mmCIF file of N, CA and C in Angstrom:
data_model
loop_
_atom_site.group_PDB
_atom_site.id
_atom_site.type_symbol
_atom_site.label_atom_id
_atom_site.label_comp_id
_atom_site.label_asym_id
_atom_site.label_seq_id
_atom_site.Cartn_x
_atom_site.Cartn_y
_atom_site.Cartn_z
ATOM 1 N N UNK N 221 17.716 138.653 4.685
ATOM 2 C CA UNK N 221 17.000 137.400 4.533
ATOM 3 C C UNK N 221 16.922 136.629 5.854
ATOM 4 N N UNK N 222 17.943 136.764 6.690
ATOM 5 C CA UNK N 222 17.938 135.999 7.932
ATOM 6 C C UNK N 222 16.838 136.464 8.892
ATOM 7 N N UNK N 223 16.494 137.746 8.868
ATOM 8 C CA UNK N 223 15.411 138.234 9.716
ATOM 9 C C UNK N 223 14.080 137.663 9.260
ATOM 10 N N UNK N 224 13.871 137.637 7.956
ATOM 11 C CA UNK N 224 12.640 137.060 7.413
ATOM 12 C C UNK N 224 12.575 135.565 7.702
ATOM 13 N N UNK N 225 13.702 134.894 7.585
ATOM 14 C CA UNK N 225 13.776 133.473 7.899
ATOM 15 C C UNK N 225 13.401 133.230 9.358
ATOM 16 N N UNK N 226 13.933 134.042 10.258
ATOM 17 C CA UNK N 226 13.631 133.901 11.682
ATOM 18 C C UNK N 226 12.151 134.134 11.962
ATOM 19 N N UNK N 227 11.574 135.143 11.344
ATOM 20 C CA UNK N 227 10.152 135.430 11.540
ATOM 21 C C UNK N 227 9.295 134.261 11.064
ATOM 22 N N UNK N 228 9.586 133.756 9.861
ATOM 23 C CA UNK N 228 8.802 132.626 9.336
ATOM 24 C C UNK N 228 8.992 131.372 10.186
ATOM 25 N N UNK N 229 10.220 131.132 10.636
ATOM 26 C CA UNK N 229 10.472 129.948 11.468
ATOM 27 C C UNK N 229 9.730 130.036 12.795
ATOM 28 N N UNK N 230 9.722 131.215 13.406
ATOM 29 C CA UNK N 230 9.021 131.373 14.687
ATOM 30 C C UNK N 230 7.515 131.232 14.490
ATOM 31 N N UNK N 231 6.970 131.877 13.466
ATOM 32 C CA UNK N 231 5.519 131.780 13.222
ATOM 33 C C UNK N 231 5.092 130.341 12.973
ATOM 34 N N UNK N 232 5.787 129.670 12.068
ATOM 35 C CA UNK N 232 5.410 128.311 11.724
ATOM 36 C C UNK N 232 5.761 127.329 12.838
ATOM 37 N N UNK N 233 6.923 127.524 13.459
ATOM 38 C CA UNK N 233 7.335 126.630 14.534
ATOM 39 C C UNK N 233 6.406 126.690 15.734
ATOM 40 N N UNK N 234 6.039 127.899 16.143
ATOM 41 C CA UNK N 234 5.092 128.024 17.261
ATOM 42 C C UNK N 234 3.738 127.429 16.917
ATOM 43 N N UNK N 235 3.301 127.665 15.681
ATOM 44 C CA UNK N 235 2.015 127.125 15.240
ATOM 45 C C UNK N 235 2.004 125.605 15.379
ATOM 46 N N UNK N 236 3.002 124.950 14.826
ATOM 47 C CA UNK N 236 3.018 123.487 14.874
ATOM 48 C C UNK N 236 3.327 122.965 16.274
ATOM 49 N N UNK N 237 4.223 123.602 16.994
ATOM 50 C CA UNK N 237 4.559 123.133 18.336
ATOM 51 C C UNK N 237 3.366 123.251 19.281
ATOM 52 N N UNK N 238 2.715 124.411 19.296
ATOM 53 C CA UNK N 238 1.595 124.629 20.221
ATOM 54 C C UNK N 238 0.393 123.766 19.844
ATOM 55 N N UNK N 239 0.022 123.758 18.550
ATOM 56 C CA UNK N 239 -1.141 122.963 18.168
ATOM 57 C C UNK N 239 -0.842 121.468 18.212
ATOM 58 N N UNK N 240 0.415 121.073 18.026
ATOM 59 C CA UNK N 240 0.782 119.668 18.194
ATOM 60 C C UNK N 240 0.623 119.226 19.634
ATOM 61 N N UNK N 241 1.136 120.036 20.568
ATOM 62 C CA UNK N 241 0.973 119.705 21.988
ATOM 63 C C UNK N 241 -0.484 119.788 22.421
ATOM 64 N N UNK N 242 -1.235 120.709 21.830
ATOM 65 C CA UNK N 242 -2.660 120.819 22.163
ATOM 66 C C UNK N 242 -3.410 119.546 21.773
ATOM 67 N N UNK N 243 -2.928 118.834 20.779
ATOM 68 C CA UNK N 243 -3.554 117.563 20.405
ATOM 69 C C UNK N 243 -3.449 116.521 21.507
ATOM 70 N N UNK N 244 -2.429 116.633 22.345
ATOM 71 C CA UNK N 244 -2.251 115.686 23.451
ATOM 72 C C UNK N 244 -2.848 116.191 24.757
ATOM 73 N N UNK N 245 -2.672 117.472 25.049
ATOM 74 C CA UNK N 245 -3.040 117.996 26.366
ATOM 75 C C UNK N 245 -4.355 118.749 26.406
ATOM 76 N N UNK N 246 -4.904 119.125 25.259
ATOM 77 C CA UNK N 246 -6.198 119.829 25.174
ATOM 78 C C UNK N 246 -6.229 121.075 26.051
ATOM 79 N N UNK N 247 -5.216 121.943 25.896
ATOM 80 C CA UNK N 247 -5.155 123.172 26.669
ATOM 81 C C UNK N 247 -6.267 124.125 26.317
ATOM 82 N N UNK N 248 -6.598 124.224 25.067
ATOM 83 C CA UNK N 248 -7.669 125.117 24.649
ATOM 84 C C UNK N 248 -8.502 124.425 23.582
ATOM 85 N N UNK N 249 -9.763 124.788 23.558
ATOM 86 C CA UNK N 249 -10.696 124.148 22.637
ATOM 87 C C UNK N 249 -10.532 124.729 21.232
ATOM 88 N N UNK N 250 -10.640 123.862 20.259
ATOM 89 C CA UNK N 250 -10.607 124.284 18.868
ATOM 90 C C UNK N 250 -12.032 124.726 18.511
ATOM 91 N N UNK N 251 -12.197 125.878 17.851
ATOM 92 C CA UNK N 251 -13.544 126.337 17.510
ATOM 93 C C UNK N 251 -14.281 125.340 16.615
ATOM 94 N N UNK N 252 -15.574 125.330 16.752
ATOM 95 C CA UNK N 252 -16.394 124.414 15.963
ATOM 96 C C UNK N 252 -16.245 124.724 14.479
ATOM 97 N N UNK N 253 -16.097 123.676 13.707
ATOM 98 C CA UNK N 253 -15.914 123.813 12.261
ATOM 99 C C UNK N 253 -17.184 123.368 11.538
ATOM 100 N N UNK N 254 -17.129 123.425 10.235
ATOM 101 C CA UNK N 254 -18.224 122.958 9.393
ATOM 102 C C UNK N 254 -18.439 121.454 9.648
ATOM 103 N N UNK N 255 -19.652 120.985 9.438
ATOM 104 C CA UNK N 255 -20.004 119.594 9.738
ATOM 105 C C UNK N 255 -19.107 118.597 9.008
ATOM 106 N N UNK N 256 -18.787 118.870 7.741
ATOM 107 C CA UNK N 256 -17.928 117.947 6.988
ATOM 108 C C UNK N 256 -16.512 117.912 7.562
ATOM 109 N N UNK N 257 -16.032 119.052 8.016
ATOM 110 C CA UNK N 257 -14.712 119.105 8.628
ATOM 111 C C UNK N 257 -14.706 118.351 9.950
ATOM 112 N N UNK N 258 -15.760 118.493 10.723
ATOM 113 C CA UNK N 258 -15.875 117.759 11.986
ATOM 114 C C UNK N 258 -15.865 116.247 11.741
ATOM 115 N N UNK N 259 -16.561 115.800 10.703
ATOM 116 C CA UNK N 259 -16.574 114.367 10.375
ATOM 117 C C UNK N 259 -15.189 113.883 9.960
ATOM 118 N N UNK N 260 -14.471 114.695 9.192
ATOM 119 C CA UNK N 260 -13.124 114.343 8.760
ATOM 120 C C UNK N 260 -12.181 114.242 9.962
ATOM 121 N N UNK N 261 -12.245 115.225 10.859
ATOM 122 C CA UNK N 261 -11.405 115.195 12.055
ATOM 123 C C UNK N 261 -11.737 113.999 12.936
ATOM 124 N N UNK N 262 -13.016 113.703 13.082
ATOM 125 C CA UNK N 262 -13.435 112.566 13.898
ATOM 126 C C UNK N 262 -12.923 111.259 13.314
ATOM 127 N N UNK N 263 -12.943 111.139 11.980
ATOM 128 C CA UNK N 263 -12.442 109.927 11.339
ATOM 129 C C UNK N 263 -10.945 109.756 11.588
ATOM 130 N N UNK N 264 -10.193 110.839 11.530
ATOM 131 C CA UNK N 264 -8.751 110.751 11.791
ATOM 132 C C UNK N 264 -8.472 110.377 13.243
ATOM 133 N N UNK N 265 -9.239 110.946 14.159
ATOM 134 C CA UNK N 265 -9.042 110.649 15.579
ATOM 135 C C UNK N 265 -9.478 109.229 15.896
ATOM 136 N N UNK N 266 -10.576 108.758 15.294
ATOM 137 C CA UNK N 266 -11.102 107.428 15.582
ATOM 138 C C UNK N 266 -10.198 106.295 15.110
ATOM 139 N N UNK N 267 -9.282 106.564 14.176
ATOM 140 C CA UNK N 267 -8.358 105.503 13.760
ATOM 141 C C UNK N 267 -7.458 105.091 14.910
ATOM 142 N N UNK N 268 -7.191 106.011 15.818
ATOM 143 C CA UNK N 268 -6.385 105.689 16.985
ATOM 144 C C UNK N 268 -4.904 105.946 16.810
ATOM 145 N N UNK N 269 -4.434 106.142 15.590
ATOM 146 C CA UNK N 269 -3.010 106.376 15.422
ATOM 147 C C UNK N 269 -2.673 107.501 14.454
ATOM 148 N N UNK N 270 -3.523 107.794 13.478
ATOM 149 C CA UNK N 270 -3.187 108.797 12.473
ATOM 150 C C UNK N 270 -2.971 110.162 13.116
ATOM 151 N N UNK N 271 -3.903 110.610 13.911
ATOM 152 C CA UNK N 271 -3.778 111.938 14.506
ATOM 153 C C UNK N 271 -2.645 111.972 15.522
ATOM 154 N N UNK N 272 -2.401 110.877 16.215
ATOM 155 C CA UNK N 272 -1.288 110.823 17.164
ATOM 156 C C UNK N 272 0.047 110.973 16.445
ATOM 157 N N UNK N 273 0.215 110.270 15.337
ATOM 158 C CA UNK N 273 1.449 110.374 14.556
ATOM 159 C C UNK N 273 1.614 111.783 14.004
ATOM 160 N N UNK N 274 0.552 112.352 13.472
ATOM 161 C CA UNK N 274 0.612 113.707 12.920
ATOM 162 C C UNK N 274 0.982 114.710 14.015
ATOM 163 N N UNK N 275 0.402 114.576 15.184
ATOM 164 C CA UNK N 275 0.699 115.518 16.270
ATOM 165 C C UNK N 275 2.146 115.383 16.740
ATOM 166 N N UNK N 276 2.678 114.180 16.804
ATOM 167 C CA UNK N 276 4.090 114.014 17.158
ATOM 168 C C UNK N 276 4.993 114.651 16.113
ATOM 169 N N UNK N 277 4.666 114.454 14.843
ATOM 170 C CA UNK N 277 5.446 115.072 13.764
ATOM 171 C C UNK N 277 5.372 116.593 13.881
ATOM 172 N N UNK N 278 4.204 117.137 14.191
ATOM 173 C CA UNK N 278 4.059 118.584 14.351
ATOM 174 C C UNK N 278 4.923 119.104 15.494
ATOM 175 N N UNK N 279 4.937 118.396 16.617
ATOM 176 C CA UNK N 279 5.733 118.837 17.768
ATOM 177 C C UNK N 279 7.224 118.800 17.431
ATOM 178 N N UNK N 280 7.687 117.715 16.835
ATOM 179 C CA UNK N 280 9.122 117.561 16.542
ATOM 180 C C UNK N 280 9.574 118.571 15.489
ATOM 181 N N UNK N 281 8.806 118.712 14.413
ATOM 182 C CA UNK N 281 9.205 119.664 13.376
ATOM 183 C C UNK N 281 9.053 121.106 13.867
ATOM 184 N N UNK N 282 8.091 121.353 14.732
ATOM 185 C CA UNK N 282 7.971 122.679 15.340
ATOM 186 C C UNK N 282 9.212 123.023 16.157
ATOM 187 N N UNK N 283 9.719 122.040 16.903
ATOM 188 C CA UNK N 283 10.968 122.251 17.645
ATOM 189 C C UNK N 283 12.141 122.472 16.707
ATOM 190 N N UNK N 284 12.205 121.723 15.617
ATOM 191 C CA UNK N 284 13.264 121.933 14.623
ATOM 192 C C UNK N 284 13.232 123.363 14.103
ATOM 193 N N UNK N 285 12.054 123.852 13.776
ATOM 194 C CA UNK N 285 11.941 125.209 13.247
ATOM 195 C C UNK N 285 12.292 126.257 14.294
ATOM 196 N N UNK N 286 11.860 126.059 15.518
ATOM 197 C CA UNK N 286 12.133 127.033 16.574
ATOM 198 C C UNK N 286 13.609 127.088 16.949
ATOM 199 N N UNK N 287 14.274 125.941 16.926
ATOM 200 C CA UNK N 287 15.686 125.911 17.292
ATOM 201 C C UNK N 287 16.602 126.201 16.113
ATOM 202 N N UNK N 288 16.101 126.070 14.898
ATOM 203 C CA UNK N 288 16.911 126.337 13.714
ATOM 204 C C UNK N 288 17.694 125.131 13.234
ATOM 205 N N UNK N 289 17.535 123.982 13.864
ATOM 206 C CA UNK N 289 18.208 122.767 13.438
ATOM 207 C C UNK N 289 17.367 122.039 12.410
ATOM 208 N N UNK N 290 18.002 121.519 11.393
ATOM 209 C CA UNK N 290 17.341 120.698 10.368
ATOM 210 C C UNK N 290 16.136 121.397 9.737
ATOM 211 N N UNK N 291 16.236 122.685 9.481
ATOM 212 C CA UNK N 291 15.119 123.443 8.919
ATOM 213 C C UNK N 291 14.673 122.885 7.566
ATOM 214 N N UNK N 292 15.588 122.596 6.618
ATOM 215 C CA UNK N 292 15.124 121.998 5.356
ATOM 216 C C UNK N 292 14.422 120.656 5.552
ATOM 217 N N UNK N 293 14.903 119.851 6.501
ATOM 218 C CA UNK N 293 14.237 118.578 6.788
ATOM 219 C C UNK N 293 12.837 118.809 7.349
ATOM 220 N N UNK N 294 12.697 119.780 8.239
ATOM 221 C CA UNK N 294 11.379 120.106 8.802
ATOM 222 C C UNK N 294 10.436 120.570 7.700
ATOM 223 N N UNK N 295 10.931 121.401 6.775
ATOM 224 C CA UNK N 295 10.107 121.868 5.663
ATOM 225 C C UNK N 295 9.653 120.684 4.817
ATOM 226 N N UNK N 296 10.563 119.761 4.564
ATOM 227 C CA UNK N 296 10.237 118.588 3.753
ATOM 228 C C UNK N 296 9.215 117.694 4.446
ATOM 229 N N UNK N 297 9.412 117.445 5.715
ATOM 230 C CA UNK N 297 8.494 116.570 6.465
ATOM 231 C C UNK N 297 7.114 117.210 6.601
ATOM 232 N N UNK N 298 7.067 118.519 6.741
ATOM 233 C CA UNK N 298 5.786 119.212 6.925
ATOM 234 C C UNK N 298 4.982 119.378 5.642
ATOM 235 N N UNK N 299 5.592 119.159 4.485
ATOM 236 C CA UNK N 299 4.880 119.431 3.230
ATOM 237 C C UNK N 299 3.567 118.658 3.091
ATOM 238 N N UNK N 300 3.493 117.337 3.353
ATOM 239 C CA UNK N 300 2.176 116.693 3.233
ATOM 240 C C UNK N 300 1.191 117.131 4.313
ATOM 241 N N UNK N 301 1.698 117.465 5.493
ATOM 242 C CA UNK N 301 0.810 117.907 6.567
ATOM 243 C C UNK N 301 0.229 119.274 6.240
ATOM 244 N N UNK N 302 1.067 120.185 5.752
ATOM 245 C CA UNK N 302 0.583 121.509 5.362
ATOM 246 C C UNK N 302 -0.429 121.376 4.225
ATOM 247 N N UNK N 303 -0.121 120.527 3.250
ATOM 248 C CA UNK N 303 -1.051 120.325 2.130
ATOM 249 C C UNK N 303 -2.408 119.821 2.632
ATOM 250 N N UNK N 304 -2.418 118.840 3.514
ATOM 251 C CA UNK N 304 -3.687 118.285 3.997
ATOM 252 C C UNK N 304 -4.451 119.282 4.867
ATOM 253 N N UNK N 305 -3.754 120.016 5.719
ATOM 254 C CA UNK N 305 -4.441 120.998 6.560
ATOM 255 C C UNK N 305 -5.064 122.090 5.698
ATOM 256 N N UNK N 306 -4.288 122.626 4.764
ATOM 257 C CA UNK N 306 -4.786 123.708 3.918
ATOM 258 C C UNK N 306 -5.924 123.227 3.036
ATOM 259 N N UNK N 307 -5.756 122.088 2.370
ATOM 260 C CA UNK N 307 -6.817 121.606 1.471
ATOM 261 C C UNK N 307 -8.069 121.207 2.245
ATOM 262 N N UNK N 308 -7.915 120.612 3.421
ATOM 263 C CA UNK N 308 -9.093 120.257 4.212
ATOM 264 C C UNK N 308 -9.851 121.501 4.637
ATOM 265 N N UNK N 309 -9.130 122.541 5.056
ATOM 266 C CA UNK N 309 -9.817 123.766 5.463
ATOM 267 C C UNK N 309 -10.442 124.489 4.278
ATOM 268 N N UNK N 310 -9.802 124.464 3.140
ATOM 269 C CA UNK N 310 -10.368 125.146 1.977
ATOM 270 C C UNK N 310 -11.596 124.432 1.426
ATOM 271 N N UNK N 311 -11.591 123.110 1.428
ATOM 272 C CA UNK N 311 -12.691 122.357 0.815
ATOM 273 C C UNK N 311 -13.747 121.879 1.801
ATOM 274 N N UNK N 312 -13.377 121.653 3.052
ATOM 275 C CA UNK N 312 -14.342 121.129 4.021
ATOM 276 C C UNK N 312 -14.809 122.152 5.042
ATOM 277 N N UNK N 313 -14.089 123.234 5.182
ATOM 278 C CA UNK N 313 -14.403 124.238 6.194
ATOM 279 C C UNK N 313 -14.437 125.608 5.536
ATOM 280 N N UNK N 314 -15.265 125.732 4.494
ATOM 281 C CA UNK N 314 -15.217 126.906 3.622
ATOM 282 C C UNK N 314 -15.372 128.223 4.352
ATOM 283 N N UNK N 315 -16.292 128.347 5.252
ATOM 284 C CA UNK N 315 -16.566 129.637 5.869
ATOM 285 C C UNK N 315 -15.435 130.129 6.752
ATOM 286 N N UNK N 316 -14.748 129.234 7.434
ATOM 287 C CA UNK N 316 -13.712 129.647 8.379
ATOM 288 C C UNK N 316 -12.319 129.200 7.964
ATOM 289 N N UNK N 317 -12.195 128.512 6.860
ATOM 290 C CA UNK N 317 -10.925 127.894 6.505
ATOM 291 C C UNK N 317 -9.906 128.795 5.858
ATOM 292 N N UNK N 318 -10.322 129.940 5.331
ATOM 293 C CA UNK N 318 -9.382 130.784 4.602
ATOM 294 C C UNK N 318 -8.324 131.397 5.514
ATOM 295 N N UNK N 319 -8.711 131.884 6.671
ATOM 296 C CA UNK N 319 -7.748 132.477 7.595
ATOM 297 C C UNK N 319 -6.749 131.460 8.112
ATOM 298 N N UNK N 320 -7.240 130.283 8.456
ATOM 299 C CA UNK N 320 -6.357 129.227 8.942
ATOM 300 C C UNK N 320 -5.393 128.810 7.839
ATOM 301 N N UNK N 321 -5.909 128.670 6.632
ATOM 302 C CA UNK N 321 -5.075 128.253 5.511
ATOM 303 C C UNK N 321 -3.988 129.284 5.215
ATOM 304 N N UNK N 322 -4.344 130.551 5.188
ATOM 305 C CA UNK N 322 -3.350 131.587 4.898
ATOM 306 C C UNK N 322 -2.320 131.726 6.004
ATOM 307 N N UNK N 323 -2.750 131.610 7.259
ATOM 308 C CA UNK N 323 -1.810 131.759 8.373
ATOM 309 C C UNK N 323 -0.813 130.614 8.423
ATOM 310 N N UNK N 324 -1.131 129.506 7.827
ATOM 311 C CA UNK N 324 -0.220 128.367 7.775
ATOM 312 C C UNK N 324 0.573 128.352 6.471
ATOM 313 N N UNK N 325 -0.080 128.653 5.379
ATOM 314 C CA UNK N 325 0.538 128.527 4.068
ATOM 315 C C UNK N 325 1.564 129.630 3.787
ATOM 316 N N UNK N 326 1.300 130.858 4.185
ATOM 317 C CA UNK N 326 2.229 131.954 3.881
ATOM 318 C C UNK N 326 3.597 131.781 4.550
ATOM 319 N N UNK N 327 3.678 131.491 5.859
ATOM 320 C CA UNK N 327 5.012 131.264 6.434
ATOM 321 C C UNK N 327 5.692 130.025 5.858
ATOM 322 N N UNK N 328 4.905 128.989 5.549
ATOM 323 C CA UNK N 328 5.497 127.779 4.974
ATOM 324 C C UNK N 328 6.100 128.077 3.603
ATOM 325 N N UNK N 329 5.353 128.756 2.751
ATOM 326 C CA UNK N 329 5.874 129.088 1.423
ATOM 327 C C UNK N 329 7.056 130.052 1.517
ATOM 328 N N UNK N 330 7.032 130.952 2.492
ATOM 329 C CA UNK N 330 8.168 131.842 2.709
ATOM 330 C C UNK N 330 9.422 131.075 3.088
ATOM 331 N N UNK N 331 9.288 130.115 3.994
ATOM 332 C CA UNK N 331 10.441 129.287 4.355
ATOM 333 C C UNK N 331 10.916 128.447 3.185
ATOM 334 N N UNK N 332 9.985 127.911 2.421
ATOM 335 C CA UNK N 332 10.349 127.118 1.245
ATOM 336 C C UNK N 332 11.122 127.977 0.256
ATOM 337 N N UNK N 333 10.703 129.216 0.075
ATOM 338 C CA UNK N 333 11.379 130.132 -0.844
ATOM 339 C C UNK N 333 12.787 130.470 -0.341
ATOM 340 N N UNK N 334 12.911 130.746 0.960
ATOM 341 C CA UNK N 334 14.215 131.098 1.533
ATOM 342 C C UNK N 334 15.188 129.927 1.465
ATOM 343 N N UNK N 335 14.694 128.719 1.712
ATOM 344 C CA UNK N 335 15.552 127.530 1.747
ATOM 345 C C UNK N 335 15.482 126.729 0.450
ATOM 346 N N UNK N 336 15.101 127.378 -0.637
ATOM 347 C CA UNK N 336 14.930 126.668 -1.905
ATOM 348 C C UNK N 336 16.221 126.003 -2.374
ATOM 349 N N UNK N 337 17.363 126.571 -2.059
ATOM 350 C CA UNK N 337 18.636 126.001 -2.518
ATOM 351 C C UNK N 337 18.848 124.580 -1.985
ATOM 352 N N UNK N 338 18.242 124.254 -0.852
ATOM 353 C CA UNK N 338 18.357 122.900 -0.313
ATOM 354 C C UNK N 338 17.551 121.896 -1.123
ATOM 355 N N UNK N 339 16.574 122.365 -1.893
ATOM 356 C CA UNK N 339 15.699 121.460 -2.643
ATOM 357 C C UNK N 339 15.874 121.564 -4.161
ATOM 358 N N UNK N 340 16.577 122.578 -4.628
ATOM 359 C CA UNK N 340 16.653 122.856 -6.066
ATOM 360 C C UNK N 340 17.268 121.709 -6.838
ATOM 361 N N UNK N 341 18.237 121.001 -6.271
ATOM 362 C CA UNK N 341 18.889 119.938 -7.025
ATOM 363 C C UNK N 341 17.951 118.754 -7.298
ATOM 364 N N UNK N 342 16.843 118.655 -6.606
ATOM 365 C CA UNK N 342 15.873 117.605 -6.886
ATOM 366 C C UNK N 342 15.112 117.867 -8.195
ATOM 367 N N UNK N 343 15.113 119.114 -8.645
ATOM 368 C CA UNK N 343 14.321 119.502 -9.801
ATOM 369 C C UNK N 343 15.147 119.763 -11.058
ATOM 370 N N UNK N 344 16.432 119.473 -10.997
ATOM 371 C CA UNK N 344 17.315 119.646 -12.155
ATOM 372 C C UNK N 344 17.333 118.334 -12.928
ATOM 373 N N UNK N 345 17.135 118.437 -14.235
ATOM 374 C CA UNK N 345 17.131 117.223 -15.060
ATOM 375 C C UNK N 345 18.499 116.777 -15.429
#
């Protein structure tokens, strides 16, 4: 299980760390998306703080996952971000959103499954 945990942590951690930093430094261009997705992204960026906060959270939680510290906390903090990224790509970026959604959702769900014992007591009546 620890090998699978390491693989999922590296995949997800690199994804969030690199794309979080890319939000600040613009190292590489993000491919053009569907018009509705572009409008949604523009609205988040135009607020002036939403995308900045999300990118900082992505960088910090990506570091948590890569270093192995506070992994359950990183999983918990990333849950709304993963939900919004996946749902936005599935509903607003239909033609290109499936690959992005799967590449993010599968490692996240794998980590959630591996670290389920940290969250199970929240669901006991």
